[in-house]
């Protein structure tokens, strides 16, 4: 428990991926430079540090991605370049080495996703907590910061907690994450703190979030996962310039749910959909379930079924291309009964099947919101932060790192790498500042 009566060199708000990494890198950098270990207190709302990291990757923690720096940067769209110095300071190889040296070796899986060999997020969190204890960092759990003020005459920050404690520090790092998955403690407090200290906020919106869909038949397919689907957004008019600058279409696996659509292909464009839904009441998504077969090839295939495989059931032939349940649904939507054979396929039915396979339309009217979003898009404006240090350009004693920033990647380990890299850079920069202001 940190002593509130002493003045800390550094207070870190939030013991998530970014906050814990910052506490560690600040202590390690000071040690490496022969400085005294700074008095660091990390204040965490939850009963223990790293609770959100524990749920990452279904409890296995997809802690980074194997792509090179340019690839990682590209995942963050228009704002990605901001991350260059942070990634140069701690890239995915550096991160993996850091964990390996602390007994947490990692391995690569499909799509370049990196997991601990233990397949347990707890090994990632335990290694970080252990290192914080060694340094030592004072960890105050169940200690939610409620307000933050800066006193320019004393050059001190004052943090008041929900229980009325007041912490004082020379440097402050805001690393309280975004406002998604609110049950994990991330309720957007960082935006209020940053605003109170003079920063502007880009309106937060849910990202990596399932989408609600109007087509009633979708609920009949709930639980069905379809591999390798390309999803394209169709706005009702020319696509406006998007704040995110994220690419589309998105190709990956998708999933039907009782309310609509989920799975990586959908989740990864949900940020753009959320932005468009602020401008339009509905957005159409077009799904290509057979992206490796073009329209001409599909036409030839249907004609071949019709002539050479006429006695076979249409639904059985279709199920060679897509999952059974989806094949049956597409037959139903194209007025093809379960016993119809390929010889009886009409031109209109072939056309409708082709439309369903290559461009099924899903009408999206909402997202599942912050409660179910894995990350928050938007956040503290990047042009008010120095990317080389993570230092505020408004108050040089203030630092910000992690999801609280206006940076969002798709699923695949990018968001944790963002948190680790920016947290690490912030910690190192604070150690330098402490030295210069000793
Ligand atoms: C279900 C789920 C699965 C995910 N899986 C992955 C994955 O596998 N790979 C990946 O890269 N990303 C994943 N993410 C995203 C990833 O968890 C976040 O991007 C990342 O944790 C952000 O790190 P952070 O340190 O900025 O914030 P967080 O890790 O969210 O940490 C912020 C901390 O601040 C605390 N806090 C909040 N307000 C206060 C306050 N007022 N006072 C004190 N403390 C406060 C919170 O309790 C929290 O512990 C997943 C997210 C979810 C919800």
CSV table of C-alpha atoms and ligand atoms in Angstrom, one decimal:
chain,number,residue,atom,x,y,z
A,1,UNK,CA,0.0,0.0,0.0
A,2,UNK,CA,1.5,3.4,-1.0
A,3,UNK,CA,1.8,6.0,1.7
A,4,UNK,CA,-0.3,8.9,0.6
A,5,UNK,CA,1.5,11.3,3.0
A,6,UNK,CA,4.8,11.0,1.0
A,7,UNK,CA,5.3,12.7,-2.2
A,8,UNK,CA,5.9,10.2,-5.0
A,9,UNK,CA,8.2,10.9,-7.9
A,10,UNK,CA,5.7,9.3,-10.2
A,11,UNK,CA,2.1,8.3,-9.9
A,12,UNK,CA,0.8,6.0,-12.6
A,13,UNK,CA,-3.0,5.8,-13.0
A,14,UNK,CA,-4.0,2.3,-14.1
A,15,UNK,CA,-2.2,-1.0,-13.6
A,16,UNK,CA,-3.0,-2.4,-17.0
A,17,UNK,CA,-0.6,-3.4,-19.8
A,18,UNK,CA,0.6,0.2,-20.3
A,19,UNK,CA,0.8,1.3,-16.7
A,20,UNK,CA,2.6,-1.8,-15.5
A,21,UNK,CA,5.1,-1.7,-18.3
A,22,UNK,CA,5.7,2.0,-17.6
A,23,UNK,CA,6.4,1.4,-13.9
A,24,UNK,CA,8.9,-1.3,-14.8
A,25,UNK,CA,10.7,0.6,-17.5
A,26,UNK,CA,10.9,3.7,-15.4
A,27,UNK,CA,12.5,1.7,-12.5
A,28,UNK,CA,14.8,-0.3,-14.9
A,29,UNK,CA,15.9,2.8,-16.8
A,30,UNK,CA,16.8,4.6,-13.5
A,31,UNK,CA,18.8,1.5,-12.4
A,32,UNK,CA,20.6,1.3,-15.7
A,33,UNK,CA,21.6,4.9,-15.4
A,34,UNK,CA,22.8,4.5,-11.8
A,35,UNK,CA,20.0,6.8,-10.5
A,36,UNK,CA,18.2,6.1,-7.3
A,37,UNK,CA,15.1,4.1,-7.9
A,38,UNK,CA,12.2,6.5,-8.2
A,39,UNK,CA,9.3,6.4,-5.8
A,40,UNK,CA,6.6,5.1,-8.1
A,41,UNK,CA,3.1,4.4,-7.0
A,42,UNK,CA,0.6,2.7,-9.3
A,43,UNK,CA,-3.0,3.2,-8.5
A,44,UNK,CA,-5.5,0.6,-9.7
A,45,UNK,CA,-9.2,0.6,-9.5
A,46,UNK,CA,-9.6,-3.2,-9.5
A,47,UNK,CA,-8.6,-5.5,-6.6
A,48,UNK,CA,-5.5,-6.7,-8.5
A,49,UNK,CA,-3.3,-5.4,-11.4
A,50,UNK,CA,-3.7,-6.5,-15.0
A,51,UNK,CA,-7.3,-7.8,-14.8
A,52,UNK,CA,-8.0,-6.8,-18.4
A,53,UNK,CA,-4.8,-8.5,-19.6
A,54,UNK,CA,-6.1,-11.7,-17.9
A,55,UNK,CA,-9.1,-11.9,-20.3
A,56,UNK,CA,-7.1,-11.1,-23.4
A,57,UNK,CA,-7.1,-13.7,-26.2
A,58,UNK,CA,-9.7,-15.8,-24.4
A,59,UNK,CA,-7.4,-16.0,-21.3
A,60,UNK,CA,-4.4,-17.0,-23.5
A,61,UNK,CA,-3.2,-13.4,-24.1
A,62,UNK,CA,-2.3,-12.6,-27.7
A,63,UNK,CA,0.3,-10.2,-26.5
A,64,UNK,CA,1.7,-9.1,-29.8
A,65,UNK,CA,2.0,-9.9,-33.5
A,66,UNK,CA,5.0,-11.1,-35.5
A,67,UNK,CA,4.7,-8.4,-38.3
A,68,UNK,CA,7.5,-6.0,-38.9
A,69,UNK,CA,7.3,-2.4,-37.6
A,70,UNK,CA,5.9,-1.0,-40.8
A,71,UNK,CA,3.2,-3.7,-40.8
A,72,UNK,CA,2.4,-3.0,-37.2
A,73,UNK,CA,2.1,0.7,-37.9
A,74,UNK,CA,-0.2,0.2,-40.9
A,75,UNK,CA,-2.7,-1.6,-38.6
A,76,UNK,CA,-3.4,1.7,-36.8
A,77,UNK,CA,-4.5,3.5,-39.9
A,78,UNK,CA,-4.0,7.3,-40.3
A,79,UNK,CA,-2.6,7.7,-36.8
A,80,UNK,CA,-0.2,4.7,-37.0
A,81,UNK,CA,3.0,6.8,-37.7
A,82,UNK,CA,2.7,8.3,-34.2
A,83,UNK,CA,3.8,4.9,-32.9
A,84,UNK,CA,7.1,4.7,-34.7
A,85,UNK,CA,9.4,5.9,-31.8
A,86,UNK,CA,7.5,3.8,-29.3
A,87,UNK,CA,7.9,0.7,-31.5
A,88,UNK,CA,11.5,1.5,-32.1
A,89,UNK,CA,12.1,1.6,-28.3
A,90,UNK,CA,10.2,-1.6,-27.7
A,91,UNK,CA,9.1,-3.6,-30.7
A,92,UNK,CA,7.5,-7.1,-30.8
A,93,UNK,CA,10.9,-8.8,-30.6
A,94,UNK,CA,12.0,-6.6,-27.7
A,95,UNK,CA,8.7,-7.4,-25.9
A,96,UNK,CA,9.1,-11.2,-26.5
A,97,UNK,CA,12.7,-11.0,-25.3
A,98,UNK,CA,11.6,-9.1,-22.2
A,99,UNK,CA,9.1,-11.8,-21.3
A,100,UNK,CA,11.4,-14.7,-22.2
A,101,UNK,CA,14.1,-13.3,-19.8
A,102,UNK,CA,11.4,-13.4,-17.1
A,103,UNK,CA,10.5,-17.0,-17.7
A,104,UNK,CA,7.6,-16.4,-20.2
A,105,UNK,CA,8.7,-17.7,-23.6
A,106,UNK,CA,6.3,-17.1,-26.4
A,107,UNK,CA,5.4,-18.7,-29.8
A,108,UNK,CA,3.8,-17.6,-33.0
A,109,UNK,CA,0.4,-18.9,-34.3
A,110,UNK,CA,-1.6,-18.3,-37.4
A,111,UNK,CA,-1.9,-14.7,-38.7
A,112,UNK,CA,1.3,-14.0,-36.8
A,113,UNK,CA,-0.4,-13.9,-33.4
A,114,UNK,CA,2.0,-14.3,-30.5
A,115,UNK,CA,1.0,-16.1,-27.3
A,116,UNK,CA,2.9,-17.2,-24.2
A,117,UNK,CA,4.0,-20.9,-24.4
A,118,UNK,CA,2.0,-21.4,-21.2
A,119,UNK,CA,-1.1,-20.3,-23.1
A,120,UNK,CA,-2.0,-18.4,-19.9
A,121,UNK,CA,-2.4,-14.7,-19.6
A,122,UNK,CA,-1.7,-15.1,-15.9
A,123,UNK,CA,2.0,-15.8,-16.7
A,124,UNK,CA,2.2,-12.5,-18.5
A,125,UNK,CA,0.6,-10.6,-15.6
A,126,UNK,CA,2.5,-12.5,-12.9
A,127,UNK,CA,5.9,-11.7,-14.6
A,128,UNK,CA,5.1,-8.0,-14.6
A,129,UNK,CA,3.8,-7.9,-11.1
A,130,UNK,CA,6.8,-9.8,-9.9
A,131,UNK,CA,9.1,-7.3,-11.6
A,132,UNK,CA,7.2,-4.4,-10.1
A,133,UNK,CA,7.7,-5.9,-6.6
A,134,UNK,CA,11.4,-6.4,-7.2
A,135,UNK,CA,12.0,-2.8,-8.2
A,136,UNK,CA,10.0,-1.9,-6.0
A,137,UNK,CA,6.9,-0.2,-7.3
A,138,UNK,CA,4.1,0.6,-4.8
A,139,UNK,CA,0.9,-1.1,-6.0
A,140,UNK,CA,-2.3,0.4,-4.6
A,141,UNK,CA,-5.2,-1.9,-5.6
A,142,UNK,CA,-8.8,-1.0,-5.2
A,143,UNK,CA,-7.7,2.6,-5.4
A,144,UNK,CA,-9.7,4.4,-8.1
A,145,UNK,CA,-8.5,7.9,-9.0
A,146,UNK,CA,-11.4,10.3,-9.0
A,147,UNK,CA,-9.9,13.6,-9.9
A,148,UNK,CA,-6.5,15.0,-10.9
A,149,UNK,CA,-5.2,18.5,-10.4
A,150,UNK,CA,-1.9,20.2,-11.2
A,151,UNK,CA,-0.5,23.0,-9.0
A,152,UNK,CA,1.8,25.2,-11.2
A,153,UNK,CA,3.2,27.0,-8.1
A,154,UNK,CA,4.5,23.8,-6.5
A,155,UNK,CA,4.9,21.8,-9.8
A,156,UNK,CA,3.0,19.0,-8.2
A,157,UNK,CA,0.1,16.7,-9.2
A,158,UNK,CA,-2.6,15.9,-6.7
A,159,UNK,CA,-4.7,12.7,-7.2
A,160,UNK,CA,-7.8,12.3,-5.1
A,161,UNK,CA,-9.2,8.7,-4.9
A,162,UNK,CA,-12.7,7.5,-4.6
A,163,UNK,CA,-12.1,6.9,-0.8
A,164,UNK,CA,-10.8,10.4,-0.3
A,165,UNK,CA,-7.1,9.7,-0.2
A,166,UNK,CA,-4.9,12.3,-1.8
A,167,UNK,CA,-1.6,11.3,-3.5
A,168,UNK,CA,1.0,13.9,-4.5
A,169,UNK,CA,3.6,13.5,-7.3
A,170,UNK,CA,6.1,15.3,-9.4
A,171,UNK,CA,5.2,13.3,-12.6
A,172,UNK,CA,1.9,11.7,-13.6
A,173,UNK,CA,1.2,9.0,-16.2
A,174,UNK,CA,-2.4,8.5,-17.3
A,175,UNK,CA,-2.7,4.8,-18.4
A,176,UNK,CA,-6.3,4.0,-17.4
A,177,UNK,CA,-7.3,2.6,-20.8
A,178,UNK,CA,-10.4,3.4,-22.8
A,179,UNK,CA,-14.1,3.0,-22.0
A,180,UNK,CA,-14.8,-0.4,-23.4
A,181,UNK,CA,-15.5,-3.6,-21.5
A,182,UNK,CA,-16.6,-1.4,-18.7
A,183,UNK,CA,-17.0,-4.3,-16.2
A,184,UNK,CA,-13.2,-4.5,-16.2
A,185,UNK,CA,-12.9,-1.1,-14.6
A,186,UNK,CA,-12.3,0.8,-17.8
A,187,UNK,CA,-15.0,3.5,-17.8
A,188,UNK,CA,-13.4,6.3,-19.7
A,189,UNK,CA,-11.9,8.1,-16.6
A,190,UNK,CA,-8.8,8.9,-18.5
A,191,UNK,CA,-10.6,11.3,-20.8
A,192,UNK,CA,-11.9,13.3,-17.8
A,193,UNK,CA,-8.4,13.4,-16.3
A,194,UNK,CA,-6.8,14.4,-19.5
A,195,UNK,CA,-9.4,17.1,-20.2
A,196,UNK,CA,-9.0,18.5,-16.6
A,197,UNK,CA,-5.3,18.9,-17.5
A,198,UNK,CA,-6.0,20.7,-20.7
A,199,UNK,CA,-6.1,18.0,-23.3
A,200,UNK,CA,-8.7,17.6,-26.1
A,201,UNK,CA,-10.5,14.3,-26.7
A,202,UNK,CA,-11.4,12.7,-30.0
A,203,UNK,CA,-14.9,11.4,-29.4
A,204,UNK,CA,-14.6,7.8,-28.2
A,205,UNK,CA,-16.5,5.1,-30.1
A,206,UNK,CA,-16.7,1.3,-29.7
A,207,UNK,CA,-14.2,-0.7,-31.8
A,208,UNK,CA,-13.6,-4.5,-32.2
A,209,UNK,CA,-17.3,-4.8,-31.4
A,210,UNK,CA,-20.1,-7.1,-32.7
A,211,UNK,CA,-22.7,-5.6,-34.9
A,212,UNK,CA,-26.5,-5.7,-34.8
A,213,UNK,CA,-28.2,-6.7,-38.0
A,214,UNK,CA,-31.8,-6.4,-39.3
A,215,UNK,CA,-32.1,-9.7,-41.3
A,216,UNK,CA,-34.2,-11.9,-39.1
A,217,UNK,CA,-32.8,-15.2,-40.6
A,218,UNK,CA,-29.4,-14.5,-39.1
A,219,UNK,CA,-30.5,-15.7,-35.6
A,220,UNK,CA,-31.3,-19.1,-37.1
A,221,UNK,CA,-27.6,-19.5,-37.8
A,222,UNK,CA,-26.4,-18.4,-34.4
A,223,UNK,CA,-23.1,-20.0,-33.4
A,224,UNK,CA,-22.1,-20.7,-37.0
A,225,UNK,CA,-18.5,-19.7,-37.9
A,226,UNK,CA,-17.5,-19.3,-41.5
A,227,UNK,CA,-13.9,-19.2,-42.5
A,228,UNK,CA,-12.2,-16.8,-44.9
A,229,UNK,CA,-15.0,-14.3,-45.6
A,230,UNK,CA,-14.4,-10.9,-47.2
A,231,UNK,CA,-16.6,-8.2,-45.8
A,232,UNK,CA,-17.1,-4.9,-47.6
A,233,UNK,CA,-18.8,-1.8,-46.4
A,234,UNK,CA,-21.4,-0.1,-48.6
A,235,UNK,CA,-22.5,3.3,-47.3
A,236,UNK,CA,-25.8,4.8,-48.6
A,237,UNK,CA,-23.9,7.3,-50.8
A,238,UNK,CA,-20.2,8.0,-51.4
A,239,UNK,CA,-18.1,6.8,-48.5
A,240,UNK,CA,-17.2,10.0,-46.5
A,241,UNK,CA,-13.6,10.6,-45.4
A,242,UNK,CA,-13.2,8.5,-42.3
A,243,UNK,CA,-11.4,9.7,-39.2
A,244,UNK,CA,-9.8,6.4,-38.8
A,245,UNK,CA,-8.3,6.0,-42.3
A,246,UNK,CA,-8.6,2.3,-41.8
A,247,UNK,CA,-8.6,-0.1,-44.7
A,248,UNK,CA,-11.5,-2.1,-45.9
A,249,UNK,CA,-12.6,-4.7,-47.0
A,250,UNK,CA,-11.7,-7.1,-44.2
A,251,UNK,CA,-11.0,-10.7,-44.8
A,252,UNK,CA,-11.0,-13.3,-42.0
A,253,UNK,CA,-13.4,-15.6,-40.2
A,254,UNK,CA,-16.9,-14.4,-39.3
A,255,UNK,CA,-19.6,-15.6,-36.9
A,256,UNK,CA,-23.4,-15.5,-36.8
A,257,UNK,CA,-24.9,-14.6,-33.4
A,258,UNK,CA,-28.4,-14.4,-32.2
A,259,UNK,CA,-28.4,-10.6,-32.7
A,260,UNK,CA,-26.2,-10.2,-35.8
A,261,UNK,CA,-22.5,-10.6,-36.7
A,262,UNK,CA,-19.2,-11.1,-35.0
A,263,UNK,CA,-15.9,-12.8,-35.6
A,264,UNK,CA,-12.6,-11.2,-36.7
A,265,UNK,CA,-13.7,-10.2,-40.2
A,266,UNK,CA,-16.6,-8.2,-38.8
A,267,UNK,CA,-14.9,-7.0,-35.6
A,268,UNK,CA,-12.0,-5.5,-37.5
A,269,UNK,CA,-14.2,-3.2,-39.6
A,270,UNK,CA,-16.6,-2.4,-36.8
A,271,UNK,CA,-14.7,0.8,-36.0
A,272,UNK,CA,-15.4,2.2,-39.4
A,273,UNK,CA,-19.1,1.0,-39.2
A,274,UNK,CA,-19.4,2.7,-35.8
A,275,UNK,CA,-18.1,5.9,-37.3
A,276,UNK,CA,-20.5,5.6,-40.3
A,277,UNK,CA,-23.5,4.9,-38.0
A,278,UNK,CA,-23.0,8.4,-36.6
A,279,UNK,CA,-23.7,9.7,-40.1
A,280,UNK,CA,-26.2,7.2,-41.5
A,281,UNK,CA,-29.0,5.2,-39.7
A,282,UNK,CA,-28.0,2.0,-41.5
A,283,UNK,CA,-25.0,0.6,-43.2
A,284,UNK,CA,-24.9,-2.3,-45.6
A,285,UNK,CA,-22.2,-4.9,-45.3
A,286,UNK,CA,-21.6,-7.2,-48.3
A,287,UNK,CA,-20.1,-10.6,-47.5
A,288,UNK,CA,-18.2,-12.7,-50.0
A,289,UNK,CA,-18.3,-16.3,-48.8
A,290,UNK,CA,-16.4,-17.8,-51.8
A,291,UNK,CA,-13.8,-15.1,-52.3
A,292,UNK,CA,-11.4,-17.5,-54.2
A,293,UNK,CA,-14.1,-18.1,-56.9
A,294,UNK,CA,-15.0,-15.2,-59.2
A,295,UNK,CA,-18.4,-14.6,-60.8
A,296,UNK,CA,-17.5,-16.3,-64.1
A,297,UNK,CA,-16.1,-19.4,-62.4
A,298,UNK,CA,-19.2,-19.6,-60.2
A,299,UNK,CA,-21.4,-19.4,-63.3
A,300,UNK,CA,-19.4,-22.2,-65.0
A,301,UNK,CA,-19.6,-24.3,-61.8
A,302,UNK,CA,-23.4,-23.9,-61.6
A,303,UNK,CA,-23.8,-24.9,-65.3
A,304,UNK,CA,-21.6,-27.9,-64.6
A,305,UNK,CA,-23.8,-29.0,-61.6
A,306,UNK,CA,-26.8,-28.5,-63.9
A,307,UNK,CA,-25.5,-30.6,-66.8
A,308,UNK,CA,-23.0,-33.1,-65.3
A,309,UNK,CA,-24.3,-33.6,-61.8
A,310,UNK,CA,-28.0,-33.1,-62.3
A,311,UNK,CA,-29.1,-35.8,-59.9
A,312,UNK,CA,-27.3,-34.4,-56.9
A,313,UNK,CA,-29.1,-32.2,-54.4
A,314,UNK,CA,-28.4,-28.5,-54.8
A,315,UNK,CA,-27.9,-28.1,-51.0
A,316,UNK,CA,-25.3,-30.9,-51.0
A,317,UNK,CA,-23.3,-29.3,-53.8
A,318,UNK,CA,-23.5,-25.9,-52.2
A,319,UNK,CA,-22.3,-27.4,-48.9
A,320,UNK,CA,-19.0,-28.3,-50.7
A,321,UNK,CA,-18.4,-24.5,-50.9
A,322,UNK,CA,-19.8,-23.2,-47.6
A,323,UNK,CA,-20.9,-24.7,-44.2
A,324,UNK,CA,-24.1,-26.9,-44.4
A,325,UNK,CA,-26.3,-24.6,-42.3
A,326,UNK,CA,-25.4,-21.6,-44.5
A,327,UNK,CA,-26.0,-23.7,-47.7
A,328,UNK,CA,-29.4,-24.7,-46.4
A,329,UNK,CA,-30.2,-21.0,-45.6
A,330,UNK,CA,-29.1,-19.8,-49.0
A,331,UNK,CA,-31.3,-22.5,-50.7
A,332,UNK,CA,-34.2,-21.3,-48.7
A,333,UNK,CA,-33.6,-17.7,-49.5
A,334,UNK,CA,-33.4,-18.6,-53.2
A,335,UNK,CA,-36.6,-20.7,-53.2
A,336,UNK,CA,-34.8,-24.0,-53.6
A,337,UNK,CA,-36.4,-26.7,-51.5
A,338,UNK,CA,-34.3,-29.3,-49.7
A,339,UNK,CA,-35.0,-32.0,-52.2
A,340,UNK,CA,-34.3,-30.0,-55.4
A,341,UNK,CA,-31.7,-31.5,-57.7
A,342,UNK,CA,-29.2,-29.6,-59.7
A,343,UNK,CA,-30.8,-30.5,-63.1
A,344,UNK,CA,-33.8,-28.4,-62.0
A,345,UNK,CA,-31.8,-25.3,-61.2
A,346,UNK,CA,-33.3,-22.3,-63.0
A,347,UNK,CA,-31.4,-19.3,-64.3
A,348,UNK,CA,-33.0,-17.1,-61.7
A,349,UNK,CA,-32.0,-19.5,-58.9
A,350,UNK,CA,-28.4,-19.6,-60.1
A,351,UNK,CA,-28.3,-15.8,-60.1
A,352,UNK,CA,-29.7,-15.6,-56.6
A,353,UNK,CA,-27.3,-18.2,-55.3
A,354,UNK,CA,-24.4,-16.4,-56.9
A,355,UNK,CA,-25.6,-13.1,-55.2
A,356,UNK,CA,-25.8,-14.8,-51.8
A,357,UNK,CA,-22.4,-16.5,-52.1
A,358,UNK,CA,-20.6,-13.4,-53.4
A,359,UNK,CA,-22.4,-10.5,-52.0
A,360,UNK,CA,-24.9,-11.3,-49.2
A,361,UNK,CA,-26.3,-8.0,-47.8
A,362,UNK,CA,-26.4,-7.4,-44.1
A,363,UNK,CA,-28.2,-4.3,-42.9
A,364,UNK,CA,-26.3,-3.0,-39.8
A,365,UNK,CA,-28.2,-0.5,-37.6
A,366,UNK,CA,-26.1,-0.5,-34.4
A,367,UNK,CA,-23.0,-1.9,-32.6
A,368,UNK,CA,-23.2,-3.8,-29.3
A,369,UNK,CA,-21.7,-0.7,-27.7
A,370,UNK,CA,-18.9,-0.1,-25.2
A,371,UNK,CA,-20.1,-2.9,-23.0
A,372,UNK,CA,-19.0,-5.5,-25.5
A,373,UNK,CA,-16.3,-3.5,-27.4
A,374,UNK,CA,-12.9,-4.9,-26.9
A,375,UNK,CA,-11.2,-1.5,-27.4
A,376,UNK,CA,-12.1,2.1,-27.7
A,377,UNK,CA,-11.4,4.2,-30.8
A,378,UNK,CA,-10.8,7.9,-30.3
A,379,UNK,CA,-9.3,9.3,-27.1
A,380,UNK,CA,-6.6,11.8,-26.2
A,381,UNK,CA,-5.6,13.8,-29.3
A,382,UNK,CA,-2.2,12.8,-30.6
A,383,UNK,CA,-1.0,16.1,-31.8
A,384,UNK,CA,-0.9,17.2,-28.1
A,385,UNK,CA,1.5,14.4,-27.2
A,386,UNK,CA,5.2,14.1,-28.1
A,387,UNK,CA,5.5,10.7,-29.8
A,388,UNK,CA,9.2,10.5,-28.9
A,389,UNK,CA,8.5,10.6,-25.2
A,390,UNK,CA,4.7,10.2,-24.7
A,391,UNK,CA,5.0,13.5,-22.8
A,392,UNK,CA,2.1,16.0,-22.9
A,393,UNK,CA,2.8,19.1,-25.0
A,394,UNK,CA,0.5,21.0,-22.6
A,395,UNK,CA,2.2,20.0,-19.3
A,396,UNK,CA,5.7,18.5,-19.7
A,397,UNK,CA,5.3,16.6,-16.4
A,398,UNK,CA,2.3,14.7,-17.7
A,399,UNK,CA,2.6,11.5,-19.7
A,400,UNK,CA,-0.1,9.4,-21.4
A,401,UNK,CA,0.1,5.8,-22.7
A,402,UNK,CA,-2.0,2.9,-24.0
A,403,UNK,CA,-5.6,2.8,-25.1
A,404,UNK,CA,-6.5,6.2,-23.6
A,405,UNK,CA,-4.7,7.6,-26.7
A,406,UNK,CA,-6.5,8.1,-30.1
A,407,UNK,CA,-5.0,4.9,-31.5
A,408,UNK,CA,-6.8,1.6,-32.2
A,409,UNK,CA,-5.6,-1.5,-34.0
A,410,UNK,CA,-7.6,-4.5,-35.1
A,411,UNK,CA,-7.6,-7.8,-33.2
A,412,UNK,CA,-4.4,-9.8,-33.5
A,413,UNK,CA,-2.1,-8.6,-30.7
A,414,UNK,CA,-1.7,-5.0,-32.0
A,415,UNK,CA,-3.5,-3.3,-29.1
A,416,UNK,CA,-1.5,-4.9,-26.4
A,417,UNK,CA,1.7,-4.1,-28.3
A,418,UNK,CA,0.6,-0.5,-28.5
A,419,UNK,CA,0.0,-0.4,-24.7
A,420,UNK,CA,3.3,-2.1,-23.9
A,421,UNK,CA,5.4,0.1,-26.3
A,422,UNK,CA,3.8,3.4,-25.4
A,423,UNK,CA,3.9,2.5,-21.7
A,424,UNK,CA,7.6,1.4,-22.0
A,425,UNK,CA,8.5,4.6,-23.7
A,426,UNK,CA,6.7,6.8,-21.2
A,427,UNK,CA,8.4,5.0,-18.3
A,428,UNK,CA,11.9,5.5,-19.8
A,429,UNK,CA,11.1,9.2,-20.6
A,430,UNK,CA,9.9,9.8,-17.1
A,431,UNK,CA,13.2,8.3,-15.7
A,432,UNK,CA,15.1,10.8,-18.0
A,433,UNK,CA,13.0,13.7,-16.8
A,434,UNK,CA,13.5,12.7,-13.1
A,435,UNK,CA,17.3,12.8,-13.7
A,436,UNK,CA,17.2,16.2,-15.5
A,437,UNK,CA,14.9,17.6,-12.8
A,438,UNK,CA,16.7,16.0,-9.8
B,1,LIG,C1,-12.2,-9.5,-23.9
B,1,LIG,C2,-10.9,-8.7,-24.5
B,1,LIG,C3,-9.9,-9.5,-25.1
B,1,LIG,C4,-8.8,-8.8,-25.6
B,1,LIG,N1,-7.8,-9.5,-26.2
B,1,LIG,C5,-6.8,-8.9,-26.7
B,1,LIG,C6,-5.7,-9.7,-27.2
B,1,LIG,O1,-5.7,-10.9,-27.1
B,1,LIG,N2,-4.6,-9.0,-27.8
B,1,LIG,C7,-4.6,-7.6,-27.8
B,1,LIG,O2,-3.6,-7.0,-28.3
B,1,LIG,N3,-5.6,-6.9,-27.2
B,1,LIG,C8,-6.6,-7.5,-26.7
B,1,LIG,N4,-7.6,-6.8,-26.1
B,1,LIG,C9,-7.4,-5.3,-25.9
B,1,LIG,C10,-6.5,-5.0,-24.8
B,1,LIG,O3,-7.0,-5.6,-23.6
B,1,LIG,C11,-6.3,-3.5,-24.5
B,1,LIG,O4,-6.0,-2.9,-25.7
B,1,LIG,C12,-5.2,-3.2,-23.5
B,1,LIG,O5,-5.4,-3.9,-22.3
B,1,LIG,C13,-5.1,-1.7,-23.3
B,1,LIG,O6,-4.0,-1.5,-22.3
B,1,LIG,P1,-4.0,-0.3,-21.3
B,1,LIG,O7,-3.0,-0.5,-20.4
B,1,LIG,O8,-4.1,1.0,-22.1
B,1,LIG,O9,-5.4,-0.4,-20.6
B,1,LIG,P2,-6.0,-1.5,-19.7
B,1,LIG,O10,-5.3,-2.8,-19.9
B,1,LIG,O11,-7.5,-1.5,-20.0
B,1,LIG,O12,-5.7,-1.0,-18.2
B,1,LIG,C14,-6.2,0.1,-17.7
B,1,LIG,C15,-6.3,-0.1,-16.2
B,1,LIG,O13,-6.7,1.1,-15.6
B,1,LIG,C16,-7.6,0.9,-14.5
B,1,LIG,N5,-8.4,2.1,-14.3
B,1,LIG,C17,-9.4,2.6,-15.0
B,1,LIG,N6,-9.8,3.7,-14.4
B,1,LIG,C18,-9.1,3.9,-13.3
B,1,LIG,C19,-9.1,4.9,-12.3
B,1,LIG,N7,-9.9,5.9,-12.3
B,1,LIG,N8,-8.2,4.8,-11.3
B,1,LIG,C20,-7.3,3.7,-11.2
B,1,LIG,N9,-7.3,2.8,-12.2
B,1,LIG,C21,-8.1,2.9,-13.2
B,1,LIG,C22,-8.4,-0.3,-15.0
B,1,LIG,O14,-9.0,-1.0,-14.0
B,1,LIG,C23,-7.3,-1.1,-15.8
B,1,LIG,O15,-6.7,-2.1,-15.0
B,1,LIG,C24,-8.7,-7.4,-25.5
B,1,LIG,C25,-9.7,-6.7,-24.9
B,1,LIG,C26,-10.8,-7.3,-24.4
B,1,LIG,C27,-11.9,-6.6,-23.6
